[in-house]
Amino acid sequence: MQALSRKERERLRQRQEILEAAQRVFSTKGFHKSTVNDIALEAEFGVGTIYKHFPSKEDLYFSLIENKIDDLGLFLRESVEAQNAPVEKIRALIGAQLQYFEKNEDFFRIYISGISELEGKIKSRLHSKILERYQRYLIYVSGIFKEGIERGCFKKIDPLKMAVGLLGMLNSFISYWIQTDNSEKLTINVESIYQLIIEGVGREGRLAGSSRE
Amino acid sequence: MQALSRKERERLRQRQEILEAAQRVFSTKGFHKSTVNDIALEAEFGVGTIYKHFPSKEDLYFSLIENKIDDLGLFLRESVEAQNAPVEKIRALIGAQLQYFEKNEDFFRIYISGISELEGKIKSRLHSKILERYQRYLIYVSGIFKEGIERGCFKKIDPLKMAVGLLGMLNSFISYWIQTDNSEKLTINVESIYQLIIEGVGREGRLAGSSRE
Amino acid sequence: MQALSRKERERLRQRQEILEAAQRVFSTKGFHKSTVNDIALEAEFGVGTIYKHFPSKEDLYFSLIENKIDDLGLFLRESVEAQNAPVEKIRALIGAQLQYFEKNEDFFRIYISGISELEGKIKSRLHSKILERYQRYLIYVSGIFKEGIERGCFKKIDPLKMAVGLLGMLNSFISYWIQTDNSEKLTINVESIYQLIIEGVGREGRLAGSSRE
Amino acid sequence: MQALSRKERERLRQRQEILEAAQRVFSTKGFHKSTVNDIALEAEFGVGTIYKHFPSKEDLYFSLIENKIDDLGLFLRESVEAQNAPVEKIRALIGAQLQYFEKNEDFFRIYISGISELEGKIKSRLHSKILERYQRYLIYVSGIFKEGIERGCFKKIDPLKMAVGLLGMLNSFISYWIQTDNSEKLTINVESIYQLIIEGVGREGRLAGSSRE
DNA sequence: TATGAATGAGTTTTCATTCAT
DNA sequence: TATGAATGAAAACTCATTCAT
């Protein structure tokens, strides 16, 4: 049984190495411009070995996203659940997501193309799995907002809308950071995002703006 | 010159028809699964004619996005500039963008894959043009916030961050609406988004949450 | 309409050329060792052009066999129907089939692998079409024997069995001739086969054999 | 030496098991669609073990045919040599061959693709071995006919042609039986074939057929 | 000028064979 | 000795692009 276990572990390690190589290749060249050969070369395996683990290039791609999303999900939950107050949970969520993508910049490129309507109206079975995970994440975040509403710290707005809004903001900040590829750390934005989502941009009682003259 | 002008007009109309056909095809099957032949068939032209107007499939794709973004830009500016107060400008912006994509749902699929890092780190000359336009749009929205800050109706936060946050929210709402493809209109979200960005989710002085017992 | 007709004719000629090239290649290297590229090279067309005419290599292969069988069928019928007496029809059939394969030696290799159980128990849709044609041919030959029985010139044996027997003989002679690839013409065997099928090998009343001493 | 002998016996048994598994697989899926892995699985050995016995898949295939042909040859000889009169020898041959393939239907699929020009003009070294055996078989059958001619029971026709004709008939009947896969036994055809080859289809003196008017 | 037939480079995937354990 | 994981060569097929008509 020890022998079997070793084989199994070996197999998993190989699979992991392929996924890592695939991430490097996909994030650099994109899905379509990456060939299975590229990935095999990067992983230092034969192409056949890739196909031992994944039935097709597409499967490999979606397995990669799935894996990483689960990984991210775990990390977020941990961070969030270390907090008690809803606002702190939200702050933790923001922090964790920025932190995760700061370290996994490469993955974001893949992640975003995974959740965007990558291949048009017609969704593949594989794509659906990703959307499902995205939905689940949305519900999880809604849950935090819901709790916050019940505990009286958040406004009585549809918590799903809050979640959609917050996640959009987060993606937008990450996207912008990647595109501008600046030297500042992504995580310096935690407080800004926190403030935006919690307090909004408006100044009380001054929304009409001063008169111009 | 009149003759030339007619020819020119004819040419432009043809180009426009191709772009419209391309949008229908791309939005249904995605960029890679759409063939130039598909587009030619949809446009009722020969493939050769497509190539008279666009040097490559990729060029056609990005021209389409460019065109449509410019179109959207125009529409947004008009809506925004009809308002005077910064908050009203923001509300108009939200309304216009939702309205635009409600009518151009198909285009959003293409738009989002255009601005997301669709093809990896390596940005093509064509992709850069899209990003440039996105940057310009960001700056335009920042401008509204900046004016709002100066006029005292918005908090003193980096207006670029406000813009990044707002646009992320908008995309997220549109994306969610498309994915769930529900019967509600996208535009019913205007007030929610307005409230989220202006006031945030928090209730003053209650952020810590009520104690649980 | 003349223009269309010319186009159509051109297309058919091309198709024909591809089929001829395919025959040369298949007969030399066999189905599996022939690549579509080989055929394209032989036909002096691009591979794409091959695929314009035939959806797959397999389809090309079976189209080729089908075509040729039809061709052979026509030739046989003509020869047979020029005769009146059943025995003369049989002789004509033998003569025609040998003549045909003498001239189309290459095709026989393909033909025989087509009707033999090329790919095991599991028959493809395409393979079935060939078997159907073989059945039809069998029935046609049976018809000649049936007529002969009715007209009293043949024994009262199941005509289908006669047909199966005769066609087996023919294939066997052709096969043998191809394998030994001798300098004699295949058609010199007409009389022998005729005698074998009509009179058999036995000498009347002497079947027990003379005693040996 | 006893130990070596046991080893040797063990080795042969293994080889035999592989050949049997191969036959099952090849007859079901055909040569090309059968993978070495399929055979290894069916034989319950590792692929490596297959290659210990046969240098290549092709070798395995032809060894299988060779083996079985030898097997068939033995069986036929036994049946034939139990008879004295040439006609009885022929009847025995027919009976034995039908009986053999009735029991080894699977093998016939392989056998026929082996002797037909399966892989085109270019004959492999391995294929040649099969043809050689076929030739030998032909000569053996010729020998029976020759003897019959000498003993006066058969017509003075080239005995090789008789053999080619008879074997063709046999294959044709077997082939037809497999294709129609009917419930009747193959061996019910013995007498028909015997009659066809010995007496032919014609009725003495009536060959011209009745006049039609 | 508009066309669409022809092209062939490039991609995914399979599977016979090897060889370290 | 038996194994089966790893390999990578090879082949079917697609489709952006060209160019003769």
mmCIF file with all atom_site columns, C-alpha atoms in Angstrom, chain B residues 75 98-106 177:
data_model
loop_
_atom_site.group_PDB
_atom_site.id
_atom_site.type_symbol
_atom_site.label_atom_id
_atom_site.label_alt_id
_atom_site.label_comp_id
_atom_site.label_asym_id
_atom_site.label_entity_id
_atom_site.label_seq_id
_atom_site.pdbx_PDB_ins_code
_atom_site.Cartn_x
_atom_site.Cartn_y
_atom_site.Cartn_z
_atom_site.occupancy
_atom_site.B_iso_or_equiv
_atom_site.pdbx_formal_charge
_atom_site.auth_seq_id
_atom_site.auth_comp_id
_atom_site.auth_asym_id
_atom_site.auth_atom_id
_atom_site.pdbx_PDB_model_num
ATOM 1  C CA . PHE B 1 75  ? -23.299 57.975 -26.695 1.00 0.00 ? 75  PHE B CA 1
ATOM 2  C CA . LEU B 1 98  ? -26.405 49.959 -19.093 1.00 0.00 ? 98  LEU B CA 1
ATOM 3  C CA . GLN B 1 99  ? -28.735 51.165 -21.794 1.00 0.00 ? 99  GLN B CA 1
ATOM 4  C CA . TYR B 1 100 ? -26.085 50.759 -24.441 1.00 0.00 ? 100 TYR B CA 1
ATOM 5  C CA . PHE B 1 101 ? -25.216 47.207 -23.530 1.00 0.00 ? 101 PHE B CA 1
ATOM 6  C CA . GLU B 1 102 ? -28.808 46.253 -23.017 1.00 0.00 ? 102 GLU B CA 1
ATOM 7  C CA . LYS B 1 103 ? -29.256 47.056 -26.668 1.00 0.00 ? 103 LYS B CA 1
ATOM 8  C CA . ASN B 1 104 ? -25.885 45.714 -27.671 1.00 0.00 ? 104 ASN B CA 1
ATOM 9  C CA . GLU B 1 105 ? -25.671 42.626 -25.527 1.00 0.00 ? 105 GLU B CA 1
ATOM 10 C CA . ASP B 1 106 ? -23.879 40.862 -28.352 1.00 0.00 ? 106 ASP B CA 1
ATOM 11 C CA . TRP B 1 177 ? -27.043 40.172 -16.389 1.00 0.00 ? 177 TRP B CA 1
#
